[in-house]
Short mmCIF file of C-alpha atoms in Angstrom, two decimals:
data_model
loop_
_atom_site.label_atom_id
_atom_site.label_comp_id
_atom_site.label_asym_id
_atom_site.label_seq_id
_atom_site.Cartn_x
_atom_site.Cartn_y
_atom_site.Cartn_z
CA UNK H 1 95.48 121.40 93.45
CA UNK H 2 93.93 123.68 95.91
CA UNK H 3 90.50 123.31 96.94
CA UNK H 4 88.07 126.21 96.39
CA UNK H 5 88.23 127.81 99.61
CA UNK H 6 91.98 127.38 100.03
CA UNK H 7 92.25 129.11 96.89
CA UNK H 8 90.39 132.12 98.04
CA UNK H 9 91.82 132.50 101.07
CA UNK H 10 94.72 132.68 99.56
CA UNK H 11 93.49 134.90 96.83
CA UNK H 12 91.73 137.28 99.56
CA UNK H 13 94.92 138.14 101.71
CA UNK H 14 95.43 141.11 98.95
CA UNK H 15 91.67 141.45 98.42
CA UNK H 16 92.96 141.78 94.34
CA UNK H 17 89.72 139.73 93.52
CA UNK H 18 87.21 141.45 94.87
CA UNK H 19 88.70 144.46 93.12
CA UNK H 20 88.59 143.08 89.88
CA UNK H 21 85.35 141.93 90.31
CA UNK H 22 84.44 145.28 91.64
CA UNK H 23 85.91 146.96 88.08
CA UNK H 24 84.14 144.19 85.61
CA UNK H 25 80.95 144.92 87.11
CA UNK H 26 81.61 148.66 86.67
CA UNK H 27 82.83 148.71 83.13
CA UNK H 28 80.11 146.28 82.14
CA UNK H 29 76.88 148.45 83.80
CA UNK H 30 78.55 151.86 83.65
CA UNK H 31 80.67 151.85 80.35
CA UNK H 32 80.03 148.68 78.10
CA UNK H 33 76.34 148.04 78.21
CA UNK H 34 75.51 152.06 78.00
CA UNK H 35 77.70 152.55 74.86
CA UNK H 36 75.17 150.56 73.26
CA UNK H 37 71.63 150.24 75.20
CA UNK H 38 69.33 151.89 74.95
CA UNK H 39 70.04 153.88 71.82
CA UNK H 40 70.48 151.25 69.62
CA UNK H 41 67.19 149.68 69.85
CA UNK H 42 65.33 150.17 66.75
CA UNK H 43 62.03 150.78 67.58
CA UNK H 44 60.91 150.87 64.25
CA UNK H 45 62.01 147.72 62.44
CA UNK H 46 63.30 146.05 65.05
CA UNK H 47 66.54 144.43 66.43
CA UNK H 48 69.33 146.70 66.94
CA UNK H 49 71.33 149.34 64.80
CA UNK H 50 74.74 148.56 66.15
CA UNK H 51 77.58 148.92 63.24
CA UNK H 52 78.88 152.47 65.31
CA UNK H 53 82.00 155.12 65.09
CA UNK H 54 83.90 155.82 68.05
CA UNK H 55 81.68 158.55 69.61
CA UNK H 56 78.11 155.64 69.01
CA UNK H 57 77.14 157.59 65.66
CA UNK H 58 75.57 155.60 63.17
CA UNK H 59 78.53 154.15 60.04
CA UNK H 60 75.91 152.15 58.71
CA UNK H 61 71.97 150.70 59.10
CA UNK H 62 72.35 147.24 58.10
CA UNK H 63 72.56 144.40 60.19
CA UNK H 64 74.74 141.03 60.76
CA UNK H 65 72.38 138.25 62.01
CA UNK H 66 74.89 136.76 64.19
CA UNK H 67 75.35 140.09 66.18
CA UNK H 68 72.01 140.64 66.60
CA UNK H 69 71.16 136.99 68.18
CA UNK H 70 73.91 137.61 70.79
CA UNK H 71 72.90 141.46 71.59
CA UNK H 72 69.39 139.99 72.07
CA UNK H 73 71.54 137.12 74.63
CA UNK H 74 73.38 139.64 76.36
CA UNK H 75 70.28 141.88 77.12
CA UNK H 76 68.69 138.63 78.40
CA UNK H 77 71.10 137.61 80.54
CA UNK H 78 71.52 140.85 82.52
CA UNK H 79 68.02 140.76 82.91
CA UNK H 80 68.52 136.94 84.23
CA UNK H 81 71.83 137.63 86.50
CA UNK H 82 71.95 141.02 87.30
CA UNK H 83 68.48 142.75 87.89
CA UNK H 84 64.85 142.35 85.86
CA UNK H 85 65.21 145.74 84.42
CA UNK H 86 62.37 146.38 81.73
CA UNK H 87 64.80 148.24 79.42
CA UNK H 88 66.46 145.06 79.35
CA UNK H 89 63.91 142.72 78.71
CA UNK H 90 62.10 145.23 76.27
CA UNK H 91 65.36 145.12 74.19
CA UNK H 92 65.82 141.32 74.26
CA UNK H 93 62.11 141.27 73.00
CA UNK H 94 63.21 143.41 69.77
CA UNK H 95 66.02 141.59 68.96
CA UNK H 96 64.21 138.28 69.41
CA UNK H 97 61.46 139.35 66.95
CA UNK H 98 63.49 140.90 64.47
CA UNK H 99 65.56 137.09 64.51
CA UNK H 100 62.31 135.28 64.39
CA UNK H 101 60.42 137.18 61.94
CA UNK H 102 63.68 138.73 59.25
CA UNK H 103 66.44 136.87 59.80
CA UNK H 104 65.39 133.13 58.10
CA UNK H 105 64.95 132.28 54.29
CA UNK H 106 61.88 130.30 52.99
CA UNK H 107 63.99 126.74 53.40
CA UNK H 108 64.59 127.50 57.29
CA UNK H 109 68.07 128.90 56.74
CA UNK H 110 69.56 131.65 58.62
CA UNK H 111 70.75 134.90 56.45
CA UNK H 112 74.13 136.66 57.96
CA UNK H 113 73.56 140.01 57.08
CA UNK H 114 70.06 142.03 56.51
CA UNK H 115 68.98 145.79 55.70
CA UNK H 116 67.13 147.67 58.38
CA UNK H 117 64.21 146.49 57.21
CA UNK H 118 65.18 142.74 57.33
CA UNK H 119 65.60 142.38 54.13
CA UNK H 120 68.33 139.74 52.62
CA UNK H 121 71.89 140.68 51.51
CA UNK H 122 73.73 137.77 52.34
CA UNK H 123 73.46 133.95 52.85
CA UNK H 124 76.48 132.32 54.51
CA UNK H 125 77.38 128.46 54.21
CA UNK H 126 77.78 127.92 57.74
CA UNK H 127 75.52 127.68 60.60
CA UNK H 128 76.72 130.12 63.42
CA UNK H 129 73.45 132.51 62.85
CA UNK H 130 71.90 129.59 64.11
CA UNK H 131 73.90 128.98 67.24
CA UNK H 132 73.79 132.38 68.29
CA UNK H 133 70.05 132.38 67.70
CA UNK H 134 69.98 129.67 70.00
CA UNK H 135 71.61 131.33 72.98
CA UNK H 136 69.38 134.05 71.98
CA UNK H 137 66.22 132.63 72.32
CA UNK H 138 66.70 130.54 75.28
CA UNK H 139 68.10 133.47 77.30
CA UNK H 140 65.07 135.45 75.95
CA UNK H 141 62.50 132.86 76.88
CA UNK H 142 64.10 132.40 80.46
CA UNK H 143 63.51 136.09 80.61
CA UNK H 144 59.95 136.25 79.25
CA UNK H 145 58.33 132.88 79.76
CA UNK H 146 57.76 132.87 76.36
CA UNK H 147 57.13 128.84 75.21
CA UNK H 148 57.24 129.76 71.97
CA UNK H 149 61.03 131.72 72.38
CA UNK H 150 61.87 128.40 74.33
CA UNK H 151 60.54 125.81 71.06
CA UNK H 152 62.37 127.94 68.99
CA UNK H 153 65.66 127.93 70.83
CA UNK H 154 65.60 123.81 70.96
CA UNK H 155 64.29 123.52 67.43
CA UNK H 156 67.23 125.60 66.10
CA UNK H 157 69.67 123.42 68.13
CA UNK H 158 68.59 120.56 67.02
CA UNK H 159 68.82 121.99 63.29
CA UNK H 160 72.62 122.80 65.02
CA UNK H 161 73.78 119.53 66.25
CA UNK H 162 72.48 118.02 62.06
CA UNK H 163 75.09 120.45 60.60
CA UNK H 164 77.83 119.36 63.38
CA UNK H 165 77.11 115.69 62.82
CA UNK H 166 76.75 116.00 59.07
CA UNK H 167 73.07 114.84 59.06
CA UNK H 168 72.72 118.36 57.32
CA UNK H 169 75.26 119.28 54.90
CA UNK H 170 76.56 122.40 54.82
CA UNK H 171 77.45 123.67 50.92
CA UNK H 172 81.01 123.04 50.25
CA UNK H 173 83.64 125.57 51.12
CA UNK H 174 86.19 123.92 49.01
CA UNK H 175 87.09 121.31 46.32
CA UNK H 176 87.41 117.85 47.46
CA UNK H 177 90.99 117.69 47.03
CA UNK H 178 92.45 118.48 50.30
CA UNK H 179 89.37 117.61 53.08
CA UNK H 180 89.91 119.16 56.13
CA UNK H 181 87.68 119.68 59.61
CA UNK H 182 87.65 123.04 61.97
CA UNK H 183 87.87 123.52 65.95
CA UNK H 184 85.10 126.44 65.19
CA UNK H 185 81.97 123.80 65.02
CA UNK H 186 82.88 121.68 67.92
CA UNK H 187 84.06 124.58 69.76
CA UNK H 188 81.36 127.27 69.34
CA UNK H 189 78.62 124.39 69.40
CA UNK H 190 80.25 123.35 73.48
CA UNK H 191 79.26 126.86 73.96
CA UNK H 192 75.81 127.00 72.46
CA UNK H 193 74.87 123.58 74.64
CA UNK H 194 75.88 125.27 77.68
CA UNK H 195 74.14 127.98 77.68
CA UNK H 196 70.74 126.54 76.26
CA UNK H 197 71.60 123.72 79.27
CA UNK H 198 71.99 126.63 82.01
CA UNK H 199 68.74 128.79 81.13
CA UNK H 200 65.93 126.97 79.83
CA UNK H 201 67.51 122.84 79.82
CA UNK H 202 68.08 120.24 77.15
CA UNK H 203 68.88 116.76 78.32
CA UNK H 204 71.00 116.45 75.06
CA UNK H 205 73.22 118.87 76.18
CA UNK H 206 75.28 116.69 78.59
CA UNK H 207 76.31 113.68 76.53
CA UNK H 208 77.23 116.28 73.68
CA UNK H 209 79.41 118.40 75.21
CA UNK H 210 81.39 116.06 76.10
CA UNK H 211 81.64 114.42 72.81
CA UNK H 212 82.88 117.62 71.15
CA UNK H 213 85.20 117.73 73.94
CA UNK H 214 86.59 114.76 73.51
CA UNK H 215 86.72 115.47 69.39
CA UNK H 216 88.75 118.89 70.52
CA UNK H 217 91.37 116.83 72.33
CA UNK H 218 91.74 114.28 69.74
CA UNK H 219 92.14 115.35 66.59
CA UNK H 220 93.06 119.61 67.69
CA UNK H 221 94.96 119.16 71.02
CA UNK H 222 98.86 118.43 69.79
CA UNK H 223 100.80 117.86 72.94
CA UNK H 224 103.77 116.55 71.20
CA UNK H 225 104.31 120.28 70.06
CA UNK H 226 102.26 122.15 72.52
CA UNK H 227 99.99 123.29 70.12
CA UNK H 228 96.03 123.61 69.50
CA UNK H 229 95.18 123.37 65.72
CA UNK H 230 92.79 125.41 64.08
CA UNK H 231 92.38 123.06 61.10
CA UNK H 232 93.27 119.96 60.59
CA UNK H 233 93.25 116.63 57.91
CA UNK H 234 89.88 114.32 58.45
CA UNK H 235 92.12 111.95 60.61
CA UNK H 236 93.75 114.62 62.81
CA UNK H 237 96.92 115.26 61.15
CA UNK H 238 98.40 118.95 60.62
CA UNK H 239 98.26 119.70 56.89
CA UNK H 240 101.47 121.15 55.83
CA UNK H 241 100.17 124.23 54.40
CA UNK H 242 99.61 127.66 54.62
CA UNK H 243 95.61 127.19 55.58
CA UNK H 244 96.43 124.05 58.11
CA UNK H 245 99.13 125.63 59.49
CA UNK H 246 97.89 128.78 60.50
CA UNK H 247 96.77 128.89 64.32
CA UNK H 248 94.31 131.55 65.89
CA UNK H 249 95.35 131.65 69.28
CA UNK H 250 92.43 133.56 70.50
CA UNK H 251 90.15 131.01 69.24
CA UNK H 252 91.93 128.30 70.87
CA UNK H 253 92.44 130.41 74.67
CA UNK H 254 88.12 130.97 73.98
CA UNK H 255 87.68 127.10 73.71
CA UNK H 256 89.94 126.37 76.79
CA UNK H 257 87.44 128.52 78.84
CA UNK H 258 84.72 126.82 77.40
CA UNK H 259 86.26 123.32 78.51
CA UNK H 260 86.74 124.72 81.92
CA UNK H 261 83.44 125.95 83.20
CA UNK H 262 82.66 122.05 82.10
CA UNK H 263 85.04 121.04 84.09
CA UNK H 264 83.38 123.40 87.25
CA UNK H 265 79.73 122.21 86.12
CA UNK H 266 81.01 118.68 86.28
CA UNK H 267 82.23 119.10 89.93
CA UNK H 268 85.71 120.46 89.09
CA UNK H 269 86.79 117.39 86.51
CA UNK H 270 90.03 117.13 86.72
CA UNK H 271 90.74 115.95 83.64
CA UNK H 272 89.09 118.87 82.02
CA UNK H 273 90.77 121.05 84.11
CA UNK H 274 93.36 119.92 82.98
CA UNK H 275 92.79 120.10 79.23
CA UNK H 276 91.89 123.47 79.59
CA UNK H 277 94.63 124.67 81.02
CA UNK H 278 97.26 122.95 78.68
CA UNK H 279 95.07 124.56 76.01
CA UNK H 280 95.49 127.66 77.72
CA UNK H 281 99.44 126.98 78.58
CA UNK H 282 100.42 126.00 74.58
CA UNK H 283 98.27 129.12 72.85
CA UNK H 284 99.60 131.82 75.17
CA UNK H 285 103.19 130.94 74.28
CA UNK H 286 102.74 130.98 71.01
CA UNK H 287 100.17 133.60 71.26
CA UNK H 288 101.40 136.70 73.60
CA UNK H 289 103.48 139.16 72.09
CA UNK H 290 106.53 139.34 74.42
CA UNK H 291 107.48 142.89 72.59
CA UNK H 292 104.69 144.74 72.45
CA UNK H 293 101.85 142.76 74.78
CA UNK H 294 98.37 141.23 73.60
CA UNK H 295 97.55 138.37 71.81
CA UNK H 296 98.17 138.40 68.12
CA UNK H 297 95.48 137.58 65.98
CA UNK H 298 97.33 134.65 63.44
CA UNK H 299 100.43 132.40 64.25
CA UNK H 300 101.86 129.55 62.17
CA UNK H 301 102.25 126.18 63.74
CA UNK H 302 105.95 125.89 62.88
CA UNK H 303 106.98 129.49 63.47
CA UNK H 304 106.91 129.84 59.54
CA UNK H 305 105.21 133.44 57.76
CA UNK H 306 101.86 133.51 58.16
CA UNK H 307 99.72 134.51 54.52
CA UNK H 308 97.05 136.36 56.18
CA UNK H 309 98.56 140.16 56.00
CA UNK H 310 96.59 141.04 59.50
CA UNK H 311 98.53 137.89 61.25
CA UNK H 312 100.27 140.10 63.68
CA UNK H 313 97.37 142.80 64.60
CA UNK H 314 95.50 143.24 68.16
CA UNK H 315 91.94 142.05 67.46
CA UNK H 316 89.68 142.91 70.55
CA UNK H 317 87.66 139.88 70.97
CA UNK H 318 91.03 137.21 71.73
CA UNK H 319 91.94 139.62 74.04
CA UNK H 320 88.33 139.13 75.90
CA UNK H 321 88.70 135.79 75.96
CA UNK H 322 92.14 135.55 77.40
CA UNK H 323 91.10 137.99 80.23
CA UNK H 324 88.50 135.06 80.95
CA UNK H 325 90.37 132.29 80.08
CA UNK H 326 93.20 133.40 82.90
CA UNK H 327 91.31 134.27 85.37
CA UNK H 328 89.18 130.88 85.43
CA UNK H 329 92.37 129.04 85.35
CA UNK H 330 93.72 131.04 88.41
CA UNK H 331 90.60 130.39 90.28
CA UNK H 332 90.14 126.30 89.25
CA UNK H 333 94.22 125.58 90.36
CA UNK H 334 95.35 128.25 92.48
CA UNK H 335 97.94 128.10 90.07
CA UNK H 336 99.56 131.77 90.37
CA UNK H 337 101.06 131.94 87.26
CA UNK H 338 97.74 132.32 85.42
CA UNK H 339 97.15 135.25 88.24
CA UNK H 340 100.20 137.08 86.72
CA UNK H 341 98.90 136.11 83.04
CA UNK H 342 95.45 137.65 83.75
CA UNK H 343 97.10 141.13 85.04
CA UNK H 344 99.23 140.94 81.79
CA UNK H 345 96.44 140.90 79.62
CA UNK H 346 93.80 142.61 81.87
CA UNK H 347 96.57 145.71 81.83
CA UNK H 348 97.31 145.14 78.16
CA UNK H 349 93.86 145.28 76.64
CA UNK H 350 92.33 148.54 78.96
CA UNK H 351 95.28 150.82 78.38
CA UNK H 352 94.95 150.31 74.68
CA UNK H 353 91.62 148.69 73.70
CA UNK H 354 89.29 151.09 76.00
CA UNK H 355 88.17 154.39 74.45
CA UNK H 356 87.83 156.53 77.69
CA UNK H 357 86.21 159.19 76.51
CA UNK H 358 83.01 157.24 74.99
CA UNK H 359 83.16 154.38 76.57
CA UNK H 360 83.72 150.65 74.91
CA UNK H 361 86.57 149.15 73.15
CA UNK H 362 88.10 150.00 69.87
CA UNK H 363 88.46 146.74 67.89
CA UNK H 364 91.76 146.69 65.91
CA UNK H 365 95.10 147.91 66.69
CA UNK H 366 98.36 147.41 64.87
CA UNK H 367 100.97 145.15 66.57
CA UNK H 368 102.46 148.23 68.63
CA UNK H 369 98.75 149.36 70.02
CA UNK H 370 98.25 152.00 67.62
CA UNK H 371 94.36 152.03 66.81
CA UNK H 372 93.91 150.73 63.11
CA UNK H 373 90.49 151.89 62.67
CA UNK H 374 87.36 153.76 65.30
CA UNK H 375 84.35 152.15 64.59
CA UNK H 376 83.17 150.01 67.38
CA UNK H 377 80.34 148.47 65.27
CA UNK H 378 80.34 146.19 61.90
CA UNK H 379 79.44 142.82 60.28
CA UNK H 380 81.85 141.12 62.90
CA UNK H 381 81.73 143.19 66.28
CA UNK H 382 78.82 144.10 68.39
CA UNK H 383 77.86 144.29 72.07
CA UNK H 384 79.40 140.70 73.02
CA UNK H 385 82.76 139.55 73.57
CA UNK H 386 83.67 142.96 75.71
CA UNK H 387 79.97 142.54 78.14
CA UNK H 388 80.28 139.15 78.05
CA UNK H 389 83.91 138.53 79.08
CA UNK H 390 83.04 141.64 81.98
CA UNK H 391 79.68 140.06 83.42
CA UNK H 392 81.54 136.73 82.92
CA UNK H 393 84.40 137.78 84.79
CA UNK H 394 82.54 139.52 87.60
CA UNK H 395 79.94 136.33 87.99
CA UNK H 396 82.69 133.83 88.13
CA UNK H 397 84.47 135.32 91.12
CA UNK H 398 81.22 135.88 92.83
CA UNK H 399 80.61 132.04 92.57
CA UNK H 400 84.00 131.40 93.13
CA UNK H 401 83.39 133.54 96.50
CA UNK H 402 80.10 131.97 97.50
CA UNK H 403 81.69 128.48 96.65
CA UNK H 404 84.33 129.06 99.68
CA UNK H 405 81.84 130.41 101.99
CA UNK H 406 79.62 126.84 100.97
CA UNK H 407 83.01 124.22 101.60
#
């Protein structure tokens, strides 16, 4: 493996990074973030009015909790990394109110989706309000100062890390018949710990992360069949069955990413590297469409039909984390086949994701790249895949830079 400056001298002889880092940083400030900010604040009940057609009208005024904790993160964090802009943190504050003061039930329970107003529509068993809220609120308080923002964000993790150890119980999704456990909770909770770890600290973060690392690799990581399992039996084994067999590739490329910046946080751990990148390696074979380009949204783990009638869609968000999932590989190995993977999907998802006359990405296309649907904006997208895998993506090759000029 190369070391980080061989890699970018390497890397520099075509100057190909710097360009790309030039272009995230450009969508992300002059395309992305305006599509939404500032006109989606709602200055009058708070949080943000985000579900949006093509051209940023309004489709609708409700609002999915989940969206708006990581709208308020993303407006944090350019206020954090990029420049203290007062737009920004104004906006964070909003969404961080509206979360703090709407978005919980009288037990202490997150809602997913609220009216304008804040009031309740819908309670959802899991807990990934919660973890977003958490990202949210530490970002925020980084931001702000505020202790309170800062309480909150560690008190709702530590509410997190009773549902992912079962102290909590969630309600039941299913019967008892057939018990099964997710990649989703370890996964998406790796993420949560990181970032509460990288703005305001936790010092249970550490020993955590790499616990539901190590659960990941166990009982989701198949190597025997090059394969990362979405679901799986209580002991690890694939359930042969249309629910246990079916694979989400872009869930699985979003976790390898995940597993790598551990692996750069931990002083480029090679066995995480490692893990990440066979991650990586088994999901985009199965995962790539080799016909039409992008990463399908639903694969079966022994090539078998798929029940889910959108299996073979173009979902934006896997697409995001792909972009990011290749480039960090190519910049942790040197490894230039993930450089060629990276253009693949970077090309891909901007000639048919990108609406170039508004600004932002459409969110579903059919398997040949026609768009399905325009809006921009519902119960499940918002401002955050798309700005985060741009600043992401522009970040990571400045510290990749600055990490050569350091060796």
């Amino acid at each position: 493996m190369l070391s980080t400056k061989e890699t970018f001298r390497q890397i520099e002889q075509d100057k190909t990074l710097s360009e790309y880092a030039e272009f995230y940083k450009h969508q992300l400030l002059q395309d992305t973030v305006p599509f939404w900010f500032p006109k989606s604040f709602d200055e009058e009940f708070g949080g943000y009015l985000l579900m949006r057609d093509a051209d940023g009208s309004i489709l609708d005024t409700d609002k999915a909790v989940w969206i708006q904790g990581r709208a308020c993160w993303l407006l944090s964090t350019l206020y954090n990394t990029v420049e203290p802009r007062e737009e920004w943190l104004a906006g964070a504050k909003l969404g961080y109110e509206f979360l703090r003061d709407k978005c919980f039930d009288s037990k202490g329970k997150m809602y997913f989706h609220v009216d304008r107003e804040g009031n309740p529509i819908r309670m959802r068993r899991y807990f990934f309000s919660e973890t977003f809220a958490v990202i949210a609120c530490a970002a925020y308080a980084k931001a702000s100062g505020d202790q309170e923002a800062a309480e909150m964000a560690r008190s709702l993790f530590t509410i997190c890390l009773e549902y992912a150890k079962g102290d909590r119980q969630m309600e039941a999704k299913y019967e008892s018949t057939r018990p099964s456990k997710g990649i989703g909770i370890p996964m998406i909770m790796i993420n949560t710990a990181q970032q509460l770890r990288e703005t305001i600290g936790d010092p249970r973060c550490d020993e955590a992360i790499l616990a539901w690392i190590q659960e990941i690799e166990q009982n989701f990581v198949k190597d025997d069949i090059r394969c990362v399992m979405e679901q799986v039996a209580l002991d690890g084994s694939i359930i042969d069955h249309f629910d246990g067999r079916t694979l989400n590739p872009g869930h699985a490329i979003e976790g390898a990413w995940f597993i790598l910046h551990e692996a750069k946080y931990r002083g480029h751990d090679p066995k995480l590297i490692d893990l990440g990148c066979r991650m990586l390696d088994y999901m985009w074979e199965r995962g790539w469409d080799k016909e039409h380009g992008g990463i399908l949204y639903f694969r079966d783990v022994y090539h078998k039909p798929v029940q889910e009638y959108w299996q073979d869609m173009k979902f934006w968000w896997p697409q995001n984390e792909a972009i990011i999932a290749t480039l960090f590989a190519y910049l942790i190995t040197g490894n230039e086949k993930y450089a060629e993977w990276h253009k693949q999907v970077h090309d891909y998802a901007y000639a048919h994701f990108h609406d170039k006359e508004h600004g932002e990405w459409f969110g579903y296309l059919h398997r040949d790249g026609k768009i399905a649907q325009t809006a921009k904006g519902n119960l499940f997208k918002g401002p955050f895949h798309l700005p985060r895998q741009e600043w992401y993506c522009w970040k990571l090759i400045e510290d990749f830079k600055q990490g050569s000029h350091d060796d």
